[in-house]
Short mmCIF file of C-alpha atoms in Angstrom, two decimals:
data_model
loop_
_atom_site.label_atom_id
_atom_site.label_comp_id
_atom_site.label_asym_id
_atom_site.label_seq_id
_atom_site.Cartn_x
_atom_site.Cartn_y
_atom_site.Cartn_z
CA MET A 1 0.00 0.00 0.00
CA GLY A 2 1.35 3.40 -0.93
CA VAL A 3 1.35 6.54 1.13
CA ARG A 4 0.07 10.03 0.43
CA GLN A 5 2.90 12.47 -0.13
CA ILE A 6 2.16 15.71 1.71
CA ALA A 7 4.27 17.69 -0.80
CA ALA A 8 6.95 17.05 -3.36
CA ALA A 9 9.64 19.49 -2.17
CA VAL A 10 12.92 17.56 -2.25
CA PRO A 11 16.60 18.40 -2.75
CA SER A 12 17.89 18.30 -6.31
CA THR A 13 19.77 15.20 -7.40
CA ALA A 14 23.09 17.06 -7.30
CA ALA A 15 22.39 18.56 -3.86
CA HIS A 16 21.33 15.15 -2.53
CA ALA A 17 24.57 13.61 -3.77
CA ARG A 18 26.66 16.44 -2.30
CA SER A 19 24.98 15.86 1.06
CA VAL A 20 25.83 12.15 0.93
CA LEU A 21 29.46 12.93 0.09
CA THR A 22 29.69 15.55 2.83
CA ALA A 23 28.28 13.34 5.58
CA ALA A 24 29.94 10.04 4.62
CA TRP A 25 32.73 8.81 6.89
CA THR A 26 33.54 5.67 4.90
CA CYS A 27 33.87 4.86 1.22
CA GLY A 28 34.50 1.86 -0.95
CA VAL A 29 37.30 2.23 -3.49
CA THR A 30 37.74 -0.21 -6.39
CA THR A 31 40.78 -0.19 -8.69
CA ASP A 32 42.42 -2.68 -11.04
CA VAL A 33 44.39 -4.03 -8.05
CA GLY A 34 41.40 -4.68 -5.82
CA GLN A 35 38.87 -3.17 -3.48
CA ASP A 36 39.23 -1.21 -0.24
CA ASP A 37 36.73 -0.10 2.38
CA LEU A 38 38.33 3.02 3.79
CA VAL A 39 37.31 4.69 7.06
CA GLY A 40 38.09 8.35 7.64
CA ALA A 41 40.48 8.44 4.69
CA HIS A 42 38.67 10.93 2.47
CA ARG A 43 37.47 14.51 2.66
CA VAL A 44 35.34 16.71 0.43
CA ASP A 45 36.29 20.31 -0.41
CA ASP A 46 33.59 22.75 0.61
CA ASP A 47 33.92 25.00 -2.44
CA ASP A 48 33.52 22.55 -5.33
CA GLY A 49 32.99 19.11 -3.80
CA THR A 50 36.38 17.75 -4.87
CA VAL A 51 36.99 14.37 -3.25
CA ARG A 52 40.45 13.88 -1.73
CA ILE A 53 41.82 10.62 -0.32
CA THR A 54 44.82 9.91 1.86
CA PRO A 55 45.43 6.20 1.21
CA PRO A 56 46.65 4.22 4.24
CA PRO A 57 50.16 2.84 3.55
CA ASP A 58 49.02 -0.79 3.84
CA SER A 59 45.88 -0.35 1.73
CA VAL A 60 45.06 -1.86 -1.63
CA LEU A 61 44.66 1.68 -2.93
CA ALA A 62 48.26 2.53 -1.98
CA ALA A 63 49.39 -0.54 -3.93
CA ALA A 64 47.29 0.58 -6.90
CA VAL A 65 49.07 3.93 -6.89
CA LEU A 66 52.44 2.19 -7.05
CA CYS A 67 51.33 -0.07 -9.89
CA SER A 68 49.62 2.58 -12.03
CA PRO A 69 51.39 4.63 -14.72
CA HIS A 70 52.34 7.99 -13.21
CA GLY A 71 50.65 6.90 -9.97
CA ARG A 72 47.21 7.69 -11.39
CA PRO A 73 44.88 4.73 -10.90
CA THR A 74 41.37 4.74 -12.31
CA THR A 75 38.80 4.04 -9.65
CA LEU A 76 35.18 3.55 -8.75
CA MET A 77 34.23 5.09 -5.40
CA GLU A 78 31.05 4.19 -3.53
CA PHE A 79 29.54 6.23 -0.70
CA ALA A 80 26.61 4.78 1.24
CA ASP A 81 24.09 6.88 3.14
CA ALA A 82 22.66 4.82 6.02
CA ALA A 83 19.82 5.91 8.27
CA PRO A 84 21.08 6.69 11.79
CA VAL A 85 17.86 5.29 13.30
CA PRO A 86 17.48 1.48 13.21
CA VAL A 87 15.03 0.60 10.43
CA ARG A 88 14.79 -2.08 7.78
CA ASP A 89 16.83 -1.40 4.67
CA ARG A 90 18.91 1.26 6.40
CA VAL A 91 20.80 2.35 3.28
CA ARG A 92 18.84 5.33 2.01
CA ALA A 93 21.06 6.24 -0.92
CA ARG A 94 24.36 5.44 -2.63
CA VAL A 95 26.62 7.66 -4.68
CA TRP A 96 29.11 6.25 -7.17
CA LEU A 97 31.94 8.35 -8.60
CA SER A 98 34.26 6.99 -11.26
CA GLY A 99 37.37 8.60 -12.67
CA GLU A 100 41.10 9.02 -12.26
CA LEU A 101 42.96 9.67 -9.01
CA ILE A 102 45.62 12.35 -9.36
CA PRO A 103 48.51 12.64 -6.83
CA ASP A 104 48.54 15.93 -4.91
CA GLY A 105 51.13 15.78 -2.17
CA GLU A 106 50.11 13.01 0.22
CA GLU A 107 46.58 13.04 -1.12
CA LEU A 108 44.88 11.66 -4.20
CA VAL A 109 42.38 13.94 -5.92
CA LEU A 110 39.52 12.36 -7.82
CA ARG A 111 39.01 13.69 -11.33
CA PRO A 112 35.46 12.39 -11.88
CA GLU A 113 34.20 11.22 -15.23
CA ARG A 114 30.81 9.96 -14.10
CA ALA A 115 28.55 10.33 -11.06
CA VAL A 116 25.44 8.31 -10.19
CA LEU A 117 22.94 8.60 -7.35
CA GLN A 118 20.81 5.64 -6.32
CA THR A 119 17.77 6.00 -4.08
CA ARG A 120 14.69 3.87 -3.50
CA ALA A 121 13.28 5.51 -6.63
CA GLY A 122 16.11 4.20 -8.84
CA ARG A 123 19.44 5.33 -10.29
CA THR A 124 20.05 8.77 -11.77
CA GLY A 125 23.12 10.13 -13.55
CA ILE A 126 24.40 13.44 -12.19
CA ASP A 127 25.79 16.26 -14.30
CA LEU A 128 29.35 16.80 -13.05
CA ASP A 129 29.15 20.59 -13.32
CA GLU A 130 25.91 20.60 -11.33
CA LEU A 131 27.49 18.34 -8.71
CA ALA A 132 30.48 20.67 -8.36
CA ALA A 133 28.22 23.72 -8.04
CA ALA A 134 25.71 22.16 -5.64
CA ALA A 135 25.79 22.91 -1.93
CA PRO A 136 25.20 20.15 0.61
CA ASP A 137 22.09 20.37 2.71
CA PRO A 138 22.71 22.65 5.72
CA LEU A 139 21.39 19.93 8.05
CA ALA A 140 23.44 17.07 6.58
CA LEU A 141 26.09 16.87 9.30
CA ALA A 142 23.60 17.35 12.14
CA GLU A 143 21.03 14.89 10.76
CA PRO A 144 22.19 11.76 12.67
CA ARG A 145 21.97 13.56 16.02
CA LEU A 146 18.64 15.17 15.13
CA LEU A 147 16.97 11.93 14.05
CA THR A 148 18.23 9.80 16.93
CA HIS A 149 17.10 12.47 19.40
CA LEU A 150 13.66 12.61 17.80
CA ALA A 151 13.30 8.82 17.83
CA ASP A 152 14.67 8.23 21.34
CA ALA A 153 13.48 11.28 23.27
CA HIS A 154 10.26 12.25 21.47
CA PRO A 155 8.42 9.12 20.24
CA GLU A 156 5.13 10.84 21.10
CA ALA A 157 5.96 13.58 18.57
CA VAL A 158 6.63 10.97 15.88
CA GLU A 159 3.24 9.39 16.65
CA GLN A 160 1.57 12.78 16.51
CA LEU A 161 3.07 13.48 13.07
CA THR A 162 1.38 10.37 11.67
CA ARG A 163 -1.90 12.30 11.93
CA LEU A 164 -0.73 14.21 8.85
CA ILE A 165 -0.85 10.94 6.89
CA ALA A 166 -4.05 9.65 5.32
CA PRO A 167 -5.57 7.05 7.69
CA ASP A 168 -5.80 4.36 4.99
CA SER A 169 -2.04 4.66 4.44
CA LEU A 170 -1.47 3.68 8.08
CA HIS A 171 -3.34 0.39 7.76
CA GLY A 172 -1.18 -2.47 9.04
CA VAL A 173 1.63 -0.19 10.23
CA VAL A 174 3.37 -1.62 13.31
CA ARG A 175 6.15 0.95 13.76
CA VAL A 176 6.96 4.47 12.59
CA GLN A 177 10.49 5.88 12.67
CA PRO A 178 12.04 9.15 11.47
CA LEU A 179 14.06 8.15 8.41
CA ALA A 180 15.54 11.40 7.09
CA VAL A 181 15.43 15.16 7.45
CA ASP A 182 16.70 17.93 5.21
CA ARG A 183 15.97 21.61 4.76
CA HIS A 184 12.80 20.82 2.80
CA GLY A 185 11.12 18.27 5.05
CA LEU A 186 11.01 15.20 7.30
CA THR A 187 10.61 11.64 6.00
CA LEU A 188 8.96 8.94 8.12
CA ARG A 189 9.39 5.20 7.59
CA LEU A 190 6.17 3.22 7.98
CA GLU A 191 6.96 -0.41 8.77
CA ARG A 192 4.44 -3.21 8.40
CA LEU A 193 4.84 -6.90 9.16
CA ARG A 194 5.68 -7.31 5.50
CA GLY A 195 7.29 -4.40 3.75
CA GLN A 196 7.53 -0.72 4.45
CA ALA A 197 6.82 2.63 2.85
CA ASP A 198 8.12 6.16 3.28
CA VAL A 199 6.11 9.36 3.59
CA ARG A 200 7.54 12.85 3.31
CA LEU A 201 6.19 15.73 5.37
CA ALA A 202 7.26 18.98 3.75
CA PHE A 203 8.10 22.10 5.74
CA HIS A 204 6.11 25.24 4.95
CA ARG A 205 9.45 26.99 4.30
CA PRO A 206 12.98 25.57 3.93
CA ALA A 207 15.05 25.31 7.12
CA ASP A 208 18.55 26.69 6.70
CA ASP A 209 19.83 26.11 10.25
CA LEU A 210 18.93 24.34 13.50
CA GLY A 211 16.95 27.30 14.80
CA SER A 212 14.68 27.43 11.78
CA LEU A 213 14.37 23.62 11.82
CA THR A 214 12.91 23.82 15.33
CA GLU A 215 10.28 26.29 14.09
CA ARG A 216 9.45 24.10 11.09
CA MET A 217 9.00 21.03 13.31
CA HIS A 218 6.72 22.96 15.67
CA HIS A 219 4.68 24.05 12.66
CA LEU A 220 4.29 20.42 11.54
CA LEU A 221 3.23 19.35 15.04
CA ALA A 222 0.71 22.18 15.24
CA SER A 223 -0.70 21.10 11.87
CA ALA A 224 -0.97 17.54 13.18
CA GLN A 225 -2.92 18.76 16.22
CA THR A 226 -5.31 20.64 13.95
CA VAL A 227 -5.91 17.51 11.86
CA SER A 228 -6.53 15.50 15.04
CA ARG A 229 -9.19 17.93 16.27
CA ARG A 230 -10.94 17.87 12.88
CA ARG A 231 -11.10 14.07 12.89
CA ARG A 232 -12.77 14.09 16.27
#
């Protein structure tokens, strides 16, 4: 059973991908030599989203650099975006970047040739110029703390927000968890005994910082109270 989308305001594909890159702490790197799962080895430049890696000395990637002409291995990098709150199918999105790694001091700089974003809706190619120009969501780094706090400390608020969802869409739902939040809205995961669905509750205005996010959440909760009174 599907769910009623309250509104369709969502980040652009490029902005979504930039947010994944900004918040990711790990990445998978595949070269001709092999595959690495690196933790804390990459960073993303704020200005243009350039991905930089410092390969650990004992890593497969370091070996690939030694074996590649001019120390420039071609690579496929994978960044996974996992929900911080325990839900089924926790990976919300994946970003793949492919291209050549260029030595720059102790770092390797990715010169991307292709970028792909995968979500539950499918895979989408990303224009590289748009990706470089996009800004990450202003809540991306704070999102894990925000969602875990909402789930652990305010379950009654999560329940109240379900009043904004059409009653027939809640049929068979056994658990509701906050799945994602960005400047445009909050997404809830509706879990049933078999399967799940996501519903997005859009903010009345984008939230550009934590202060404005608090106001947007209060507005959603007030709207949920109004719906509850009408149903009575």
